[in-house]
Amino acid sequence: QVQLVESGGGLVQPGGSLTLSCAVSGIEFSLYTMDWYRQAPGLEREPVAVITTRGDTSVQDSVEGRFTISRDNAKKTVTLHMNDLKPEDTAVYYCHTRVIGDVWGQGTQVTVSS
């Protein structure tokens, strides 16, 4: 059974930083592209960052220069490093991969507020 377990969310002031981690089990982790999505209240879930099996990365335009994604194949984890956080980054953040179908973590809340 594939499991994605996120951690690291919380409350942070504007301009602050957070690091989200996703621990993956049940798959040969190194063979799968991994993503982070987020969903703000009243809005659709949107992709934030992706990292391929080769380590190529891409992030959404709104977080370019502030967020980076990385992976550790030995530890089976994917990490989202978030800097210079803004109130509009407030959302539930989800780890995701595709194994035949979509697999999602339970989500972790990130709140950016003074």
Coordinates of C-alpha atoms in Angstrom, one line a residue:
Q1 CA 0.0 0.0 0.0
V2 CA 1.4 3.4 -1.0
Q3 CA 1.5 6.0 1.7
L4 CA 2.5 9.6 1.7
V5 CA 2.8 11.3 5.1
E6 CA 3.4 15.1 5.2
S7 CA 4.9 17.0 8.1
G8 CA 6.3 20.4 8.9
G9 CA 3.3 22.8 8.5
G10 CA 2.4 25.5 10.9
L11 CA 1.9 29.2 11.6
V12 CA 4.5 31.6 10.3
Q13 CA 4.7 35.3 10.0
P14 CA 5.0 36.9 6.5
G15 CA 8.6 36.8 5.3
G16 CA 9.3 33.6 7.3
S17 CA 10.3 30.1 6.3
L18 CA 9.0 26.6 6.6
T19 CA 10.1 23.3 5.4
L20 CA 7.6 20.6 4.5
S21 CA 8.6 16.9 4.3
C22 CA 6.8 13.9 2.8
A23 CA 7.8 10.4 3.8
V24 CA 6.9 7.8 1.2
S25 CA 6.4 4.1 1.6
G26 CA 5.0 1.2 -0.5
I27 CA 6.7 2.1 -3.8
E28 CA 10.2 2.1 -5.3
F29 CA 10.5 5.8 -4.5
S30 CA 13.4 6.6 -6.9
L31 CA 11.2 5.5 -9.9
Y32 CA 8.5 8.1 -9.4
T33 CA 8.0 11.8 -10.1
M34 CA 6.9 13.6 -6.9
D35 CA 4.8 16.8 -6.6
W36 CA 3.6 19.2 -4.0
Y37 CA 0.1 20.7 -4.4
R38 CA -1.8 23.2 -2.3
Q39 CA -5.4 24.1 -1.8
A40 CA -6.5 27.4 -0.2
P41 CA -10.1 27.8 1.2
G42 CA -12.6 28.1 -1.6
L43 CA -10.1 27.5 -4.3
E44 CA -9.1 24.4 -6.4
R45 CA -6.1 22.4 -5.6
E46 CA -3.1 23.6 -7.6
P47 CA 0.4 22.3 -8.4
V48 CA 3.2 24.1 -6.6
A49 CA 6.4 22.1 -7.4
V50 CA 7.5 18.9 -9.1
I51 CA 10.7 16.9 -9.1
T52 CA 11.3 14.1 -11.6
T53 CA 13.2 10.9 -11.1
R54 CA 16.3 12.6 -12.6
G55 CA 16.0 15.4 -10.1
D56 CA 14.8 18.0 -12.6
T57 CA 12.5 20.5 -10.8
S58 CA 9.9 23.0 -11.7
V59 CA 7.9 25.4 -9.5
Q60 CA 4.7 27.5 -10.0
D61 CA 5.4 31.1 -11.2
S62 CA 4.0 32.6 -8.0
V63 CA 6.6 30.8 -5.9
E64 CA 9.6 31.1 -8.2
G65 CA 12.6 32.2 -6.3
R66 CA 11.0 31.5 -2.9
F67 CA 10.2 27.7 -2.9
T68 CA 12.5 24.8 -3.8
I69 CA 11.8 21.1 -4.0
S70 CA 14.2 18.4 -3.3
R71 CA 14.3 14.6 -2.8
D72 CA 16.3 12.1 -1.0
N73 CA 16.0 8.7 -2.6
A74 CA 17.8 6.9 0.2
K75 CA 15.4 8.3 2.8
K76 CA 12.4 8.1 0.5
T77 CA 11.5 11.7 1.2
V78 CA 10.5 14.8 -0.8
T79 CA 10.9 18.2 0.7
L80 CA 9.5 21.6 0.0
H81 CA 11.6 24.5 1.2
M82 CA 9.5 27.7 1.5
N83 CA 11.1 31.1 2.1
D84 CA 9.7 34.6 2.1
L85 CA 6.3 33.3 2.8
K86 CA 3.3 35.5 2.0
P87 CA -0.3 35.4 3.3
E88 CA -1.4 34.2 -0.1
D89 CA 0.7 31.0 0.5
T90 CA -1.8 30.0 3.2
A91 CA -3.2 26.6 2.2
V92 CA -3.2 23.0 2.9
Y93 CA -0.2 21.5 1.2
Y94 CA -0.3 18.0 -0.2
C95 CA 2.3 15.5 -1.3
H96 CA 1.4 13.6 -4.5
T97 CA 2.6 11.0 -6.9
R98 CA 1.0 8.9 -9.6
V99 CA 1.0 5.1 -9.3
I100 CA -1.5 3.9 -11.8
G101 CA -3.8 6.5 -10.2
D102 CA -3.2 9.5 -8.1
V103 CA -1.9 9.0 -4.6
W104 CA -2.2 11.9 -2.0
G105 CA -1.0 12.5 1.4
Q106 CA -3.4 13.7 4.2
G107 CA -2.1 17.3 3.8
T108 CA -0.5 19.7 6.2
Q109 CA -1.7 23.2 7.0
V110 CA 0.4 26.2 6.3
T111 CA -0.8 29.5 7.7
V112 CA 1.0 32.8 6.9
S113 CA -0.2 35.6 9.1
S114 CA 1.0 38.3 11.4

